Every structure is written in structure tokens, then in C-alpha cells.
Amino acid sequence: MFQQLFAEMNKMLQEIAADYPTSEGARRDDLLCKYNMLHRLSDEVMDEWLAFAEKLSHFREHAEFPPQPDEEMPQQEAPELAMDSFVRGQGYYKLLMYRKCIDQFKEVIAQHPDSLAARLYLAMAYLQEGDGETAWGHLDHMLALIRENKLKAMIYNALGCIRASQERFNEARELFSLSLLHDPALPEPNVNLEVCRRRGGKLQFGNQLVSLL
């Protein structure tokens, strides 16, 4: 249900973005009306979602869930995941409201500076805002905390993409090579090394990294 709703909203927004710059008269008014409708709908959905998510978080904090028979005890959940600002930040990210997402996750890392999840959300939100250097800082902070090679490889690949987008290709090549060193099976670094060699092309940040959000 929600996937269909957001698919339609995204389709309408793409139409507005494509036509609005050159539109005039009644067509421009129609596009503006559609934009205002989308904005109101986005705010309404966000408010309802956040209200529900906060109730869910509150219940989770105070309820005791017994383990299922023959099931291993789950690892203790990271405490920041229950923070209202974490829940709101996730919602803002899903609604592409990156500045508001950043404000929320800044509150999270103020209390939990080593939260990998919060740092990743911040890094990706800053990248969406075009601020590669700030994104770099959060990804670099994550590297010191990560032990799993595959995740390290994905972070090195993302760092390489930041440097390549800045046309710092020598640094980017080193980072892509480090990515492959940690996970030779990761496909994106090889593609990105070719982009560096040709000094042009589409960089691949990695769907696996984005899927963690």
C-alpha cells in the first residue's frame, strides 16, 4: 500500500521537476498546485508515521519479549535505535528530507558518537545534499569501529567515490584498491577504478551499502 503511494508521489514529483522550469500560464499553475498537494501529503504522512513509530518505540522499551523455544537469545539492541530522534531521522531519510534527517541524527551521535547506523545515515544524507567532505568525516569515523571486512570494503568504496567525484583520482584509486583488498568479490570498486582510469563515467557507491539504511 505504502509502496504504491510513494511510487505515485515520486512519479508526480518527477513530472513537476521536468516540466516546471519551462512551464507558463495555466500549466505552471497546475504544476504548482500539484507540488503544494504533494508537500501537504508528505507532511501528513510523516506526522502519522512518526506518531506511530514513537508509540511503537515506547512499547518496545517497556515490554518484555520472552525468547521463543529453541531460539538463541538475540543480541542486545543498540540503545540509540530506541531514541525518538533516530526514529524521526529514519523517517525523514525515507521521505528524502535530508536536512531534517541530518538534524535528527546529529542529536543521536551527540549521545552515541560511535553509532555506526547513525553515522551511516548522516554520511548518506550529506552525500545527497552534495556535501562530500562532511560525509567523508562520518564514513572515516566508521572505519575505526568496523571489524567486518565486507562492510569495510563498502566504506572504502564510498570514500573512493567521494574523492573521484572531486577529481582526486590518485587518492580514489588507492581507496578502491583498499576496498578490493578487504573484499575482492565486491563488484563496484573495479567499475570505479575504470572510471578513474578514463577520468569520467558513472561512479557506483554500492547498492549493498544503501540497502543497510
mmCIF file of C-alpha atoms in Angstrom, residues 41-197:
data_model
loop_
_atom_site.group_PDB
_atom_site.id
_atom_site.type_symbol
_atom_site.label_atom_id
_atom_site.label_comp_id
_atom_site.label_asym_id
_atom_site.label_seq_id
_atom_site.Cartn_x
_atom_site.Cartn_y
_atom_site.Cartn_z
ATOM 1 C CA LEU A 41 0.550 14.896 1.791
ATOM 2 C CA SER A 42 4.209 14.344 2.683
ATOM 3 C CA ASP A 43 3.795 16.298 5.929
ATOM 4 C CA GLU A 44 0.620 14.394 6.830
ATOM 5 C CA VAL A 45 2.190 11.001 6.145
ATOM 6 C CA MET A 46 5.296 11.981 8.103
ATOM 7 C CA ASP A 47 3.312 13.161 11.124
ATOM 8 C CA GLU A 48 1.222 9.982 11.237
ATOM 9 C CA TRP A 49 4.240 7.742 10.708
ATOM 10 C CA LEU A 50 6.275 9.456 13.417
ATOM 11 C CA ALA A 51 3.397 9.320 15.890
ATOM 12 C CA PHE A 52 3.017 5.589 15.303
ATOM 13 C CA ALA A 53 6.781 4.936 15.366
ATOM 14 C CA GLU A 54 7.143 6.738 18.707
ATOM 15 C CA LYS A 55 4.312 4.649 20.209
ATOM 16 C CA LEU A 56 5.975 1.516 18.861
ATOM 17 C CA SER A 57 9.308 2.591 20.318
ATOM 18 C CA HIS A 58 7.690 3.336 23.689
ATOM 19 C CA PHE A 59 6.063 -0.097 23.775
ATOM 20 C CA ARG A 60 9.332 -1.793 22.858
ATOM 21 C CA GLU A 61 11.155 -0.012 25.690
ATOM 22 C CA HIS A 62 8.682 -1.160 28.344
ATOM 23 C CA ALA A 63 7.655 -4.604 27.090
ATOM 24 C CA GLU A 64 9.481 -7.816 27.876
ATOM 25 C CA PHE A 65 9.538 -10.249 24.976
ATOM 26 C CA PRO A 66 10.255 -13.833 26.093
ATOM 27 C CA PRO A 67 12.589 -15.843 23.868
ATOM 28 C CA GLN A 68 10.961 -18.440 21.640
ATOM 29 C CA PRO A 69 11.673 -22.128 22.438
ATOM 30 C CA ASP A 70 14.872 -23.481 20.869
ATOM 31 C CA GLU A 71 15.781 -19.970 19.787
ATOM 32 C CA GLU A 72 19.032 -18.279 20.661
ATOM 33 C CA MET A 73 18.831 -15.179 22.772
ATOM 34 C CA PRO A 74 19.112 -12.122 20.490
ATOM 35 C CA GLN A 75 21.932 -9.688 20.940
ATOM 36 C CA GLN A 76 21.064 -6.609 22.943
ATOM 37 C CA GLU A 77 19.725 -3.881 20.707
ATOM 38 C CA ALA A 78 21.792 -0.730 20.368
ATOM 39 C CA PRO A 79 20.223 1.843 22.734
ATOM 40 C CA GLU A 80 20.224 4.663 20.177
ATOM 41 C CA LEU A 81 17.762 2.743 17.981
ATOM 42 C CA ALA A 82 15.025 3.494 20.502
ATOM 43 C CA MET A 83 15.693 7.262 20.525
ATOM 44 C CA ASP A 84 12.896 9.423 19.128
ATOM 45 C CA SER A 85 15.447 11.369 17.089
ATOM 46 C CA PHE A 86 16.693 8.127 15.493
ATOM 47 C CA VAL A 87 13.148 7.108 14.548
ATOM 48 C CA ARG A 88 12.371 10.566 13.164
ATOM 49 C CA GLY A 89 15.679 10.670 11.271
ATOM 50 C CA GLN A 90 14.882 7.375 9.560
ATOM 51 C CA GLY A 91 11.507 8.732 8.526
ATOM 52 C CA TYR A 92 12.949 11.925 7.132
ATOM 53 C CA TYR A 93 15.539 9.947 5.150
ATOM 54 C CA LYS A 94 12.861 7.721 3.595
ATOM 55 C CA LEU A 95 10.901 10.844 2.621
ATOM 56 C CA LEU A 96 14.043 12.389 1.060
ATOM 57 C CA MET A 97 14.002 15.235 3.614
ATOM 58 C CA TYR A 98 17.749 15.112 4.103
ATOM 59 C CA ARG A 99 18.330 18.357 6.003
ATOM 60 C CA LYS A 100 15.794 17.354 8.660
ATOM 61 C CA CYS A 101 17.301 13.861 8.701
ATOM 62 C CA ILE A 102 20.722 15.376 9.403
ATOM 63 C CA ASP A 103 19.374 17.471 12.289
ATOM 64 C CA GLN A 104 17.900 14.376 13.948
ATOM 65 C CA PHE A 105 20.979 12.170 13.600
ATOM 66 C CA LYS A 106 23.217 14.941 14.918
ATOM 67 C CA GLU A 107 21.241 14.570 18.151
ATOM 68 C CA VAL A 108 21.830 10.821 18.089
ATOM 69 C CA ILE A 109 25.620 10.995 17.706
ATOM 70 C CA ALA A 110 25.798 13.715 20.356
ATOM 71 C CA GLN A 111 24.779 10.957 22.806
ATOM 72 C CA HIS A 112 26.162 7.945 20.908
ATOM 73 C CA PRO A 113 29.174 9.149 18.889
ATOM 74 C CA ASP A 114 30.172 5.609 17.864
ATOM 75 C CA SER A 115 26.782 4.592 16.490
ATOM 76 C CA LEU A 116 27.506 3.012 13.100
ATOM 77 C CA ALA A 117 23.891 3.261 11.991
ATOM 78 C CA ALA A 118 23.612 6.963 12.836
ATOM 79 C CA ARG A 119 26.951 7.753 11.172
ATOM 80 C CA LEU A 120 25.876 5.924 8.019
ATOM 81 C CA TYR A 121 22.580 7.807 7.832
ATOM 82 C CA LEU A 122 24.442 11.084 8.302
ATOM 83 C CA ALA A 123 27.026 10.226 5.653
ATOM 84 C CA MET A 124 24.420 9.267 3.066
ATOM 85 C CA ALA A 125 22.237 12.294 3.849
ATOM 86 C CA TYR A 126 25.214 14.651 3.460
ATOM 87 C CA LEU A 127 26.076 12.950 0.165
ATOM 88 C CA GLN A 128 22.523 13.559 -1.029
ATOM 89 C CA GLU A 129 22.996 17.216 -0.065
ATOM 90 C CA GLY A 130 26.225 17.398 -2.076
ATOM 91 C CA ASP A 131 28.484 17.780 0.978
ATOM 92 C CA GLY A 132 31.113 15.130 0.299
ATOM 93 C CA GLU A 133 33.653 16.360 2.846
ATOM 94 C CA THR A 134 31.268 16.126 5.800
ATOM 95 C CA ALA A 135 30.096 12.723 4.570
ATOM 96 C CA TRP A 136 33.763 11.695 4.418
ATOM 97 C CA GLY A 137 34.220 12.538 8.105
ATOM 98 C CA HIS A 138 31.386 10.253 9.173
ATOM 99 C CA LEU A 139 32.464 7.363 6.937
ATOM 100 C CA ASP A 140 36.065 7.702 8.116
ATOM 101 C CA HIS A 141 34.877 7.613 11.741
ATOM 102 C CA MET A 142 33.066 4.354 10.964
ATOM 103 C CA LEU A 143 36.214 2.688 9.630
ATOM 104 C CA ALA A 144 37.883 2.700 13.049
ATOM 105 C CA LEU A 145 34.877 0.903 14.550
ATOM 106 C CA ILE A 146 34.219 -1.762 11.909
ATOM 107 C CA ARG A 147 35.696 -5.258 12.124
ATOM 108 C CA GLU A 148 33.778 -6.990 9.329
ATOM 109 C CA ASN A 149 35.759 -6.951 6.078
ATOM 110 C CA LYS A 150 32.792 -6.712 3.720
ATOM 111 C CA LEU A 151 31.435 -3.597 5.407
ATOM 112 C CA LYS A 152 34.912 -2.050 5.487
ATOM 113 C CA ALA A 153 35.179 -2.709 1.755
ATOM 114 C CA MET A 154 31.884 -0.914 1.142
ATOM 115 C CA ILE A 155 33.015 2.091 3.200
ATOM 116 C CA TYR A 156 36.362 2.303 1.366
ATOM 117 C CA ASN A 157 34.475 2.178 -1.930
ATOM 118 C CA ALA A 158 32.211 5.044 -0.816
ATOM 119 C CA LEU A 159 35.245 7.091 0.278
ATOM 120 C CA GLY A 160 36.832 6.435 -3.100
ATOM 121 C CA CYS A 161 33.714 7.693 -4.838
ATOM 122 C CA ILE A 162 33.892 10.935 -2.856
ATOM 123 C CA ARG A 163 37.498 11.523 -3.906
ATOM 124 C CA ALA A 164 36.797 10.541 -7.523
ATOM 125 C CA SER A 165 33.852 12.957 -7.664
ATOM 126 C CA GLN A 166 36.329 15.645 -6.555
ATOM 127 C CA GLU A 167 38.654 14.537 -9.392
ATOM 128 C CA ARG A 168 41.271 13.417 -6.877
ATOM 129 C CA PHE A 169 41.767 10.251 -8.877
ATOM 130 C CA ASN A 170 45.053 9.059 -7.388
ATOM 131 C CA GLU A 171 43.572 9.041 -3.891
ATOM 132 C CA ALA A 172 40.400 7.442 -5.232
ATOM 133 C CA ARG A 173 42.365 4.601 -6.844
ATOM 134 C CA GLU A 174 44.111 3.841 -3.546
ATOM 135 C CA LEU A 175 40.764 3.697 -1.753
ATOM 136 C CA PHE A 176 39.187 1.432 -4.365
ATOM 137 C CA SER A 177 42.223 -0.855 -4.105
ATOM 138 C CA LEU A 178 41.788 -0.998 -0.325
ATOM 139 C CA SER A 179 38.150 -1.881 -0.881
ATOM 140 C CA LEU A 180 39.126 -4.818 -3.078
ATOM 141 C CA LEU A 181 41.772 -5.872 -0.557
ATOM 142 C CA HIS A 182 39.073 -6.274 2.088
ATOM 143 C CA ASP A 183 36.532 -7.903 -0.250
ATOM 144 C CA PRO A 184 37.809 -8.985 -3.676
ATOM 145 C CA ALA A 185 34.282 -10.095 -4.641
ATOM 146 C CA LEU A 186 32.783 -6.610 -4.301
ATOM 147 C CA PRO A 187 31.959 -5.538 -7.880
ATOM 148 C CA GLU A 188 31.786 -1.733 -7.553
ATOM 149 C CA PRO A 189 35.477 -0.908 -6.933
ATOM 150 C CA ASN A 190 36.557 -2.453 -10.246
ATOM 151 C CA VAL A 191 33.982 -0.355 -12.098
ATOM 152 C CA ASN A 192 35.109 2.747 -10.228
ATOM 153 C CA LEU A 193 38.785 2.068 -10.961
ATOM 154 C CA GLU A 194 37.887 2.098 -14.636
ATOM 155 C CA VAL A 195 36.118 5.445 -14.143
ATOM 156 C CA CYS A 196 39.346 6.791 -12.606
ATOM 157 C CA ARG A 197 41.393 5.443 -15.494
#
